[in-house]
């Protein structure tokens, strides 16, 4: 079968006018560290604080809309799955209305990072070597109207998907991103593959954050 890069899953893309809520704004690195420091008490923010001005002076690459601070998942847990469980607990602690519909189903039998994303996080950590990692991200606008596998197909050369741990960590610092505004864009998590019936059913899905 002959297949061209970027041509797969074209029927899984539609026009969309959904966007970010009016109250959403990008917080400075220092503000994000303060918010994360309330929950991640054992992590050292000092290296990022010292480099904050340098990070913020860099222009955002094509498609990115904020510079995010995310605790490296292996600094907060033994695995990506455990780190995701922790962030879900923290989100529920911050907001009593938060519901984790995948509670008890985020273990390795149900969810895994894509190999591409796992390599990307390892590389970023090898470069920054800090408890908190800083990187430019986009919060859904660039790939709105696309399925998660269509988005993976058309990622930019320097782009990789965020999973539920990373998205959840950014929601800890930017809760204004999901507030239930009319025409609000929800957030898919294409960085991790999900199997609703466990690995025996195949990792064919992806998790997402929405407002109900």
Short mmCIF file of C-alpha atoms in Angstrom, two decimals:
data_model
loop_
_atom_site.label_atom_id
_atom_site.label_comp_id
_atom_site.label_asym_id
_atom_site.label_seq_id
_atom_site.Cartn_x
_atom_site.Cartn_y
_atom_site.Cartn_z
CA UNK A 1 0.00 0.00 0.00
CA UNK A 2 1.45 3.36 -1.03
CA UNK A 3 0.81 6.05 1.55
CA UNK A 4 2.14 9.60 1.63
CA UNK A 5 3.20 11.35 4.84
CA UNK A 6 0.47 13.66 6.05
CA UNK A 7 -2.22 12.03 3.93
CA UNK A 8 -3.54 9.48 6.41
CA UNK A 9 -6.75 10.13 8.35
CA UNK A 10 -7.68 13.16 6.25
CA UNK A 11 -11.34 12.30 6.78
CA UNK A 12 -10.79 12.85 10.52
CA UNK A 13 -10.40 16.60 10.19
CA UNK A 14 -13.16 19.20 10.09
CA UNK A 15 -13.40 22.98 10.15
CA UNK A 16 -13.71 24.31 13.69
CA UNK A 17 -14.38 27.75 15.19
CA UNK A 18 -13.90 26.64 18.81
CA UNK A 19 -11.25 28.54 20.75
CA UNK A 20 -9.85 29.51 24.12
CA UNK A 21 -12.13 31.05 26.76
CA UNK A 22 -12.02 34.82 27.20
CA UNK A 23 -10.45 34.67 30.67
CA UNK A 24 -7.54 32.43 29.67
CA UNK A 25 -4.08 34.01 29.69
CA UNK A 26 -0.49 32.82 29.68
CA UNK A 27 1.13 33.12 33.11
CA UNK A 28 4.83 34.00 33.50
CA UNK A 29 7.24 31.24 34.48
CA UNK A 30 7.67 32.53 38.04
CA UNK A 31 3.90 32.51 38.61
CA UNK A 32 3.67 28.95 37.34
CA UNK A 33 6.44 27.83 39.69
CA UNK A 34 4.66 29.39 42.66
CA UNK A 35 1.43 27.55 41.82
CA UNK A 36 3.18 24.23 41.24
CA UNK A 37 5.27 24.63 44.38
CA UNK A 38 2.13 24.33 46.50
CA UNK A 39 1.81 20.69 45.55
CA UNK A 40 5.28 19.54 44.43
CA UNK A 41 7.09 20.34 47.66
CA UNK A 42 10.15 18.17 47.02
CA UNK A 43 11.11 19.76 43.69
CA UNK A 44 13.75 22.46 43.31
CA UNK A 45 12.54 25.55 41.38
CA UNK A 46 15.80 27.49 41.74
CA UNK A 47 17.44 26.54 38.39
CA UNK A 48 14.31 27.55 36.46
CA UNK A 49 13.90 30.77 38.46
CA UNK A 50 17.45 31.75 37.52
CA UNK A 51 16.81 31.01 33.84
CA UNK A 52 13.25 32.39 33.69
CA UNK A 53 14.19 35.63 31.95
CA UNK A 54 16.17 33.74 29.33
CA UNK A 55 13.32 31.33 28.63
CA UNK A 56 10.76 34.12 28.35
CA UNK A 57 12.95 36.18 26.03
CA UNK A 58 12.91 33.45 23.41
CA UNK A 59 10.27 33.86 20.70
CA UNK A 60 7.69 31.11 20.62
CA UNK A 61 8.08 28.70 17.69
CA UNK A 62 5.43 28.33 15.01
CA UNK A 63 2.12 27.13 16.45
CA UNK A 64 3.03 27.51 20.15
CA UNK A 65 1.00 29.87 22.35
CA UNK A 66 2.60 29.63 25.78
CA UNK A 67 5.80 28.72 27.60
CA UNK A 68 4.83 26.02 30.08
CA UNK A 69 6.52 24.78 33.24
CA UNK A 70 5.95 21.06 33.81
CA UNK A 71 7.47 18.92 36.58
CA UNK A 72 9.45 16.10 34.97
CA UNK A 73 7.24 13.08 35.51
CA UNK A 74 10.07 10.84 36.76
CA UNK A 75 10.80 13.41 39.48
CA UNK A 76 7.31 13.09 40.95
CA UNK A 77 6.60 9.38 40.48
CA UNK A 78 8.13 6.08 39.42
CA UNK A 79 6.28 6.03 36.10
CA UNK A 80 4.26 8.19 33.74
CA UNK A 81 1.08 6.41 34.80
CA UNK A 82 1.68 7.07 38.51
CA UNK A 83 2.52 10.71 37.75
CA UNK A 84 -0.77 11.03 35.85
CA UNK A 85 -2.71 9.59 38.78
CA UNK A 86 -1.05 12.13 41.08
CA UNK A 87 -1.97 15.09 38.87
CA UNK A 88 -5.58 13.91 38.66
CA UNK A 89 -5.69 13.86 42.47
CA UNK A 90 -4.22 17.37 42.60
CA UNK A 91 -6.75 18.69 40.07
CA UNK A 92 -9.59 17.26 42.16
CA UNK A 93 -8.05 18.83 45.26
CA UNK A 94 -7.95 22.24 43.55
CA UNK A 95 -11.45 22.00 42.10
CA UNK A 96 -14.19 19.99 43.81
CA UNK A 97 -16.08 19.81 40.52
CA UNK A 98 -13.26 17.99 38.73
CA UNK A 99 -14.16 14.41 37.80
CA UNK A 100 -11.70 11.77 36.67
CA UNK A 101 -13.79 9.41 34.56
CA UNK A 102 -10.76 7.13 34.11
CA UNK A 103 -10.17 6.66 37.83
CA UNK A 104 -8.59 3.27 38.41
CA UNK A 105 -7.93 2.89 34.69
CA UNK A 106 -4.73 4.88 34.12
CA UNK A 107 -2.27 2.08 34.85
CA UNK A 108 0.15 0.63 32.28
CA UNK A 109 -2.45 -1.88 31.11
CA UNK A 110 -4.60 1.02 29.95
CA UNK A 111 -2.27 3.84 28.98
CA UNK A 112 1.24 4.34 27.62
CA UNK A 113 3.31 7.17 26.25
CA UNK A 114 4.02 6.99 22.53
CA UNK A 115 7.65 6.11 21.83
CA UNK A 116 8.17 9.45 20.12
CA UNK A 117 6.95 11.38 23.16
CA UNK A 118 8.98 9.29 25.61
CA UNK A 119 12.13 10.00 23.60
CA UNK A 120 11.29 13.71 23.46
CA UNK A 121 10.90 14.01 27.26
CA UNK A 122 14.14 12.09 27.84
CA UNK A 123 15.98 14.44 25.48
CA UNK A 124 14.52 17.57 27.09
CA UNK A 125 15.52 16.35 30.55
CA UNK A 126 19.04 15.52 29.35
CA UNK A 127 19.38 19.12 28.13
CA UNK A 128 17.78 20.97 31.05
CA UNK A 129 18.61 18.54 33.89
CA UNK A 130 16.14 20.19 36.28
CA UNK A 131 13.15 19.02 38.34
CA UNK A 132 10.91 21.36 36.36
CA UNK A 133 11.10 21.39 32.57
CA UNK A 134 10.26 24.42 30.46
CA UNK A 135 9.04 24.20 26.89
CA UNK A 136 6.82 26.02 24.41
CA UNK A 137 3.44 24.35 23.94
CA UNK A 138 0.07 24.98 22.37
CA UNK A 139 -3.17 24.30 24.18
CA UNK A 140 -5.21 22.80 21.36
CA UNK A 141 -5.79 25.66 18.92
CA UNK A 142 -3.23 24.52 16.34
CA UNK A 143 -4.91 21.15 15.81
CA UNK A 144 -8.53 21.97 16.51
CA UNK A 145 -10.94 20.00 14.39
CA UNK A 146 -8.49 17.09 14.06
CA UNK A 147 -8.70 13.66 15.62
CA UNK A 148 -5.75 12.72 17.82
CA UNK A 149 -4.30 10.38 15.24
CA UNK A 150 -4.75 12.98 12.49
CA UNK A 151 -2.92 15.49 14.70
CA UNK A 152 -0.07 13.01 15.25
CA UNK A 153 0.14 12.57 11.50
CA UNK A 154 0.60 16.29 10.78
CA UNK A 155 2.69 17.37 13.76
CA UNK A 156 5.34 19.91 12.88
CA UNK A 157 8.93 18.66 12.68
CA UNK A 158 9.76 19.90 16.19
CA UNK A 159 6.37 19.03 17.71
CA UNK A 160 5.21 16.15 19.87
CA UNK A 161 1.92 15.46 21.62
CA UNK A 162 1.19 16.11 25.27
CA UNK A 163 -0.37 13.38 27.37
CA UNK A 164 -2.83 13.72 30.26
CA UNK A 165 -0.03 14.22 32.81
CA UNK A 166 1.40 17.25 30.98
CA UNK A 167 -1.99 18.73 30.14
CA UNK A 168 -3.12 18.20 33.73
CA UNK A 169 0.03 19.90 35.05
CA UNK A 170 -0.60 22.92 32.82
CA UNK A 171 -4.22 23.04 33.99
CA UNK A 172 -2.91 23.27 37.55
CA UNK A 173 -1.25 26.57 36.57
CA UNK A 174 -3.84 27.66 34.00
CA UNK A 175 -7.29 26.60 35.30
CA UNK A 176 -8.82 29.43 33.23
CA UNK A 177 -8.29 27.29 30.13
CA UNK A 178 -11.37 25.13 30.86
CA UNK A 179 -14.27 27.04 32.37
CA UNK A 180 -17.26 26.09 30.26
CA UNK A 181 -17.44 29.16 28.02
CA UNK A 182 -19.60 28.88 24.93
CA UNK A 183 -17.60 27.54 21.96
CA UNK A 184 -14.73 26.55 24.26
CA UNK A 185 -12.18 24.19 22.75
CA UNK A 186 -11.62 21.01 24.77
CA UNK A 187 -8.13 19.48 25.10
CA UNK A 188 -7.14 16.14 23.56
CA UNK A 189 -4.03 14.35 24.83
CA UNK A 190 -2.35 12.73 21.79
CA UNK A 191 0.95 12.16 23.61
CA UNK A 192 -0.36 9.02 25.28
CA UNK A 193 -2.21 6.07 23.78
CA UNK A 194 -5.15 4.62 25.66
CA UNK A 195 -6.89 1.25 25.63
CA UNK A 196 -10.39 1.49 27.15
CA UNK A 197 -10.46 -2.29 27.68
CA UNK A 198 -6.82 -2.58 28.68
CA UNK A 199 -3.87 -3.57 26.53
CA UNK A 200 -5.71 -6.70 25.35
CA UNK A 201 -8.04 -4.45 23.38
CA UNK A 202 -5.24 -2.40 21.84
CA UNK A 203 -4.11 1.16 22.57
CA UNK A 204 -6.40 2.74 19.99
CA UNK A 205 -7.78 5.76 21.86
CA UNK A 206 -6.59 8.90 23.63
CA UNK A 207 -7.78 10.70 26.75
CA UNK A 208 -9.05 14.29 26.83
CA UNK A 209 -10.16 17.07 29.16
CA UNK A 210 -13.57 18.64 28.67
CA UNK A 211 -16.19 20.65 30.47
CA UNK A 212 -19.54 19.00 31.19
#
